[in-house]
Amino acid sequence: MSSLRPPSAPKVQSDQYGFDVARAVRPAVRTGAGLLALGGFAHIVAVFLPWYSVSNVELKGLDQFLTPDGQPFYGPGKIWLVVGGVLLALGLTQYIAGRIYALAIAAVLVAILGVFTSLLGVGAASNVRKFNGGGELGTGCWIGIMSMLLALAGAIQVLAKRRR
């Protein structure tokens, strides 16, 4: 009887009484997972873009920055690499496997954490700007913030996808 079932039909299991029970198929979340993975990848790329520039000096995410009181702050972009890598992995997993509810919740939480850590990058570059008395914030800071907002939107879309 199982050979009459079309290949796209949900997998059937038997319950404790021997009746067939169909497992719900995970919904495809291609758009949200794609946004999530793209946001994570863009966040990783933003580490290597300029965060601060003045005349002939250019600081990137893995360089040494200064705190407001002039103390060194080494590589604030390292946390960006971790957050971006985690979001990229979660996005690819959701894209391939469909929505996994626990991973969707984890993606939303990591994306929220990423929004706050992206503000850390802007703060580090802004502190150097104040300490030097000039300069411009680079594109890496702004791409970092936008990539986390993109990843957050994708994570929310993955979480909101319903089974049919």
mmCIF file of C-alpha atoms in Angstrom:
data_model
loop_
_atom_site.group_PDB
_atom_site.id
_atom_site.type_symbol
_atom_site.label_atom_id
_atom_site.label_comp_id
_atom_site.label_asym_id
_atom_site.label_seq_id
_atom_site.Cartn_x
_atom_site.Cartn_y
_atom_site.Cartn_z
ATOM 1 C CA MET A 1 0.000 0.000 0.000
ATOM 2 C CA SER A 2 2.896 2.361 0.629
ATOM 3 C CA SER A 3 3.986 2.154 -3.028
ATOM 4 C CA LEU A 4 0.762 3.931 -4.048
ATOM 5 C CA ARG A 5 1.728 7.002 -2.062
ATOM 6 C CA PRO A 6 3.260 9.844 -4.138
ATOM 7 C CA PRO A 7 6.936 10.552 -3.315
ATOM 8 C CA SER A 8 6.150 14.048 -2.000
ATOM 9 C CA ALA A 9 3.588 12.816 0.540
ATOM 10 C CA PRO A 10 4.436 13.190 4.231
ATOM 11 C CA LYS A 11 6.126 10.245 5.891
ATOM 12 C CA VAL A 12 3.688 7.972 7.656
ATOM 13 C CA GLN A 13 4.258 6.387 11.031
ATOM 14 C CA SER A 14 2.024 4.196 13.109
ATOM 15 C CA ASP A 15 0.769 5.249 16.509
ATOM 16 C CA GLN A 16 0.485 2.934 19.509
ATOM 17 C CA TYR A 17 -2.769 1.435 18.187
ATOM 18 C CA GLY A 18 -1.479 0.719 14.676
ATOM 19 C CA PHE A 19 -3.191 3.621 12.898
ATOM 20 C CA ASP A 20 -1.208 5.611 10.362
ATOM 21 C CA VAL A 21 -0.195 9.054 11.563
ATOM 22 C CA ALA A 22 1.417 11.493 9.143
ATOM 23 C CA ARG A 23 4.305 13.626 10.390
ATOM 24 C CA ALA A 24 4.062 17.242 9.402
ATOM 25 C CA VAL A 25 6.586 18.297 6.801
ATOM 26 C CA ARG A 26 8.924 21.136 7.775
ATOM 27 C CA PRO A 27 7.969 24.268 5.873
ATOM 28 C CA ALA A 28 10.480 25.638 3.397
ATOM 29 C CA VAL A 29 11.896 28.955 4.551
ATOM 30 C CA ARG A 30 14.068 29.849 1.581
ATOM 31 C CA THR A 31 13.559 33.633 1.723
ATOM 32 C CA GLY A 32 14.104 34.077 5.451
ATOM 33 C CA ALA A 33 17.006 31.642 5.556
ATOM 34 C CA GLY A 34 18.592 33.375 2.576
ATOM 35 C CA LEU A 35 18.313 36.756 4.299
ATOM 36 C CA LEU A 36 19.745 35.266 7.471
ATOM 37 C CA ALA A 37 22.734 33.737 5.677
ATOM 38 C CA LEU A 38 23.297 36.877 3.590
ATOM 39 C CA GLY A 39 23.245 39.042 6.721
ATOM 40 C CA GLY A 40 25.781 36.779 8.436
ATOM 41 C CA PHE A 41 28.066 36.801 5.391
ATOM 42 C CA ALA A 42 27.855 40.597 5.016
ATOM 43 C CA HIS A 43 28.686 40.971 8.710
ATOM 44 C CA ILE A 44 31.848 38.916 8.229
ATOM 45 C CA VAL A 45 32.823 40.993 5.178
ATOM 46 C CA ALA A 46 32.224 44.230 7.115
ATOM 47 C CA VAL A 47 35.033 43.313 9.536
ATOM 48 C CA PHE A 48 37.559 43.697 6.728
ATOM 49 C CA LEU A 49 36.167 46.997 5.435
ATOM 50 C CA PRO A 50 37.356 50.352 6.852
ATOM 51 C CA TRP A 51 35.700 51.382 10.117
ATOM 52 C CA TYR A 52 37.518 54.665 10.612
ATOM 53 C CA SER A 53 39.727 56.761 8.363
ATOM 54 C CA VAL A 54 41.622 60.012 8.710
ATOM 55 C CA SER A 55 44.165 61.334 6.180
ATOM 56 C CA ASN A 56 46.424 58.297 5.593
ATOM 57 C CA VAL A 57 45.300 56.114 8.558
ATOM 58 C CA GLU A 58 42.594 53.498 8.093
ATOM 59 C CA LEU A 59 41.327 51.200 10.869
ATOM 60 C CA LYS A 60 39.494 47.963 10.193
ATOM 61 C CA GLY A 61 37.644 45.609 12.532
ATOM 62 C CA LEU A 62 40.664 43.627 13.681
ATOM 63 C CA ASP A 63 42.864 46.668 14.395
ATOM 64 C CA GLN A 64 43.475 48.347 17.733
ATOM 65 C CA PHE A 65 40.920 50.978 18.733
ATOM 66 C CA LEU A 66 40.783 53.302 21.736
ATOM 67 C CA THR A 67 38.285 53.531 24.570
ATOM 68 C CA PRO A 68 36.952 56.989 25.560
ATOM 69 C CA ASP A 69 39.689 57.315 28.183
ATOM 70 C CA GLY A 70 42.450 56.450 25.688
ATOM 71 C CA GLN A 71 42.997 52.784 26.658
ATOM 72 C CA PRO A 72 43.616 50.288 23.840
ATOM 73 C CA PHE A 73 40.745 48.097 22.656
ATOM 74 C CA TYR A 74 42.026 45.194 20.545
ATOM 75 C CA GLY A 75 40.023 43.855 17.655
ATOM 76 C CA PRO A 76 36.344 44.590 18.294
ATOM 77 C CA GLY A 77 35.619 42.881 14.973
ATOM 78 C CA LYS A 78 36.425 39.452 16.420
ATOM 79 C CA ILE A 79 32.958 39.226 17.943
ATOM 80 C CA TRP A 80 31.540 40.242 14.564
ATOM 81 C CA LEU A 81 33.284 37.261 12.970
ATOM 82 C CA VAL A 82 31.758 34.903 15.524
ATOM 83 C CA VAL A 83 28.240 36.347 15.286
ATOM 84 C CA GLY A 84 28.382 36.484 11.484
ATOM 85 C CA GLY A 85 29.650 32.901 11.278
ATOM 86 C CA VAL A 86 26.917 31.611 13.580
ATOM 87 C CA LEU A 87 24.206 33.429 11.619
ATOM 88 C CA LEU A 88 25.621 32.199 8.316
ATOM 89 C CA ALA A 89 25.596 28.609 9.606
ATOM 90 C CA LEU A 90 22.067 28.944 10.992
ATOM 91 C CA GLY A 91 20.846 30.447 7.717
ATOM 92 C CA LEU A 92 22.371 27.677 5.616
ATOM 93 C CA THR A 93 20.981 25.015 7.948
ATOM 94 C CA GLN A 94 17.482 26.483 7.769
ATOM 95 C CA TYR A 95 17.761 26.819 3.987
ATOM 96 C CA ILE A 96 18.706 23.170 3.517
ATOM 97 C CA ALA A 97 16.574 21.493 6.215
ATOM 98 C CA GLY A 98 13.518 23.726 6.329
ATOM 99 C CA ARG A 99 12.360 25.457 9.452
ATOM 100 C CA ILE A 100 13.682 23.917 12.622
ATOM 101 C CA TYR A 101 11.871 25.736 15.399
ATOM 102 C CA ALA A 102 14.666 25.667 17.989
ATOM 103 C CA LEU A 103 17.208 26.956 15.470
ATOM 104 C CA ALA A 104 14.799 29.685 14.400
ATOM 105 C CA ILE A 105 14.559 30.913 17.988
ATOM 106 C CA ALA A 106 18.349 30.728 18.322
ATOM 107 C CA ALA A 107 18.724 32.722 15.093
ATOM 108 C CA VAL A 108 16.483 35.502 16.402
ATOM 109 C CA LEU A 109 18.425 35.675 19.667
ATOM 110 C CA VAL A 110 21.822 35.687 17.941
ATOM 111 C CA ALA A 111 20.619 38.347 15.473
ATOM 112 C CA ILE A 112 19.467 40.552 18.373
ATOM 113 C CA LEU A 113 22.870 40.060 19.993
ATOM 114 C CA GLY A 114 24.434 40.935 16.636
ATOM 115 C CA VAL A 115 22.556 44.230 16.460
ATOM 116 C CA PHE A 116 24.018 45.234 19.810
ATOM 117 C CA THR A 117 27.533 44.077 18.916
ATOM 118 C CA SER A 118 27.356 45.993 15.647
ATOM 119 C CA LEU A 119 26.722 49.106 17.689
ATOM 120 C CA LEU A 120 29.933 48.222 19.531
ATOM 121 C CA GLY A 121 31.828 48.672 16.270
ATOM 122 C CA VAL A 122 30.301 52.073 15.628
ATOM 123 C CA GLY A 123 31.095 53.067 19.214
ATOM 124 C CA ALA A 124 34.724 51.974 18.880
ATOM 125 C CA ALA A 125 35.172 53.961 15.678
ATOM 126 C CA SER A 126 33.380 56.952 17.187
ATOM 127 C CA ASN A 127 35.668 56.867 20.236
ATOM 128 C CA VAL A 128 38.756 57.005 18.014
ATOM 129 C CA ARG A 129 37.192 59.880 16.113
ATOM 130 C CA LYS A 130 36.596 61.815 19.330
ATOM 131 C CA PHE A 131 40.077 61.007 20.643
ATOM 132 C CA ASN A 132 41.759 62.156 17.406
ATOM 133 C CA GLY A 133 39.472 65.155 17.017
ATOM 134 C CA GLY A 134 38.338 64.280 13.508
ATOM 135 C CA GLY A 135 38.116 61.694 10.800
ATOM 136 C CA GLU A 136 35.267 59.773 9.252
ATOM 137 C CA LEU A 137 33.460 56.597 10.165
ATOM 138 C CA GLY A 138 34.010 54.009 7.461
ATOM 139 C CA THR A 139 31.612 51.860 5.506
ATOM 140 C CA GLY A 140 32.356 48.749 7.586
ATOM 141 C CA CYS A 141 30.473 50.124 10.588
ATOM 142 C CA TRP A 142 27.361 50.919 8.606
ATOM 143 C CA ILE A 143 27.377 47.686 6.640
ATOM 144 C CA GLY A 144 27.721 45.832 9.956
ATOM 145 C CA ILE A 145 24.577 47.442 11.341
ATOM 146 C CA MET A 146 22.596 46.959 8.129
ATOM 147 C CA SER A 147 23.676 43.321 7.832
ATOM 148 C CA MET A 148 22.455 42.575 11.355
ATOM 149 C CA LEU A 149 19.112 44.227 10.666
ATOM 150 C CA LEU A 150 18.861 42.122 7.498
ATOM 151 C CA ALA A 151 19.717 38.960 9.452
ATOM 152 C CA LEU A 152 17.184 39.864 12.146
ATOM 153 C CA ALA A 153 14.475 40.319 9.516
ATOM 154 C CA GLY A 154 15.352 36.936 8.006
ATOM 155 C CA ALA A 155 15.365 35.240 11.409
ATOM 156 C CA ILE A 156 11.947 36.681 12.247
ATOM 157 C CA GLN A 157 10.601 35.546 8.877
ATOM 158 C CA VAL A 158 11.917 32.018 9.478
ATOM 159 C CA LEU A 159 10.346 31.947 12.932
ATOM 160 C CA ALA A 160 7.007 33.277 11.652
ATOM 161 C CA LYS A 161 6.644 30.682 8.878
ATOM 162 C CA ARG A 162 3.726 28.399 9.686
ATOM 163 C CA ARG A 163 3.085 24.799 8.811
ATOM 164 C CA ARG A 164 0.291 24.173 6.350
#
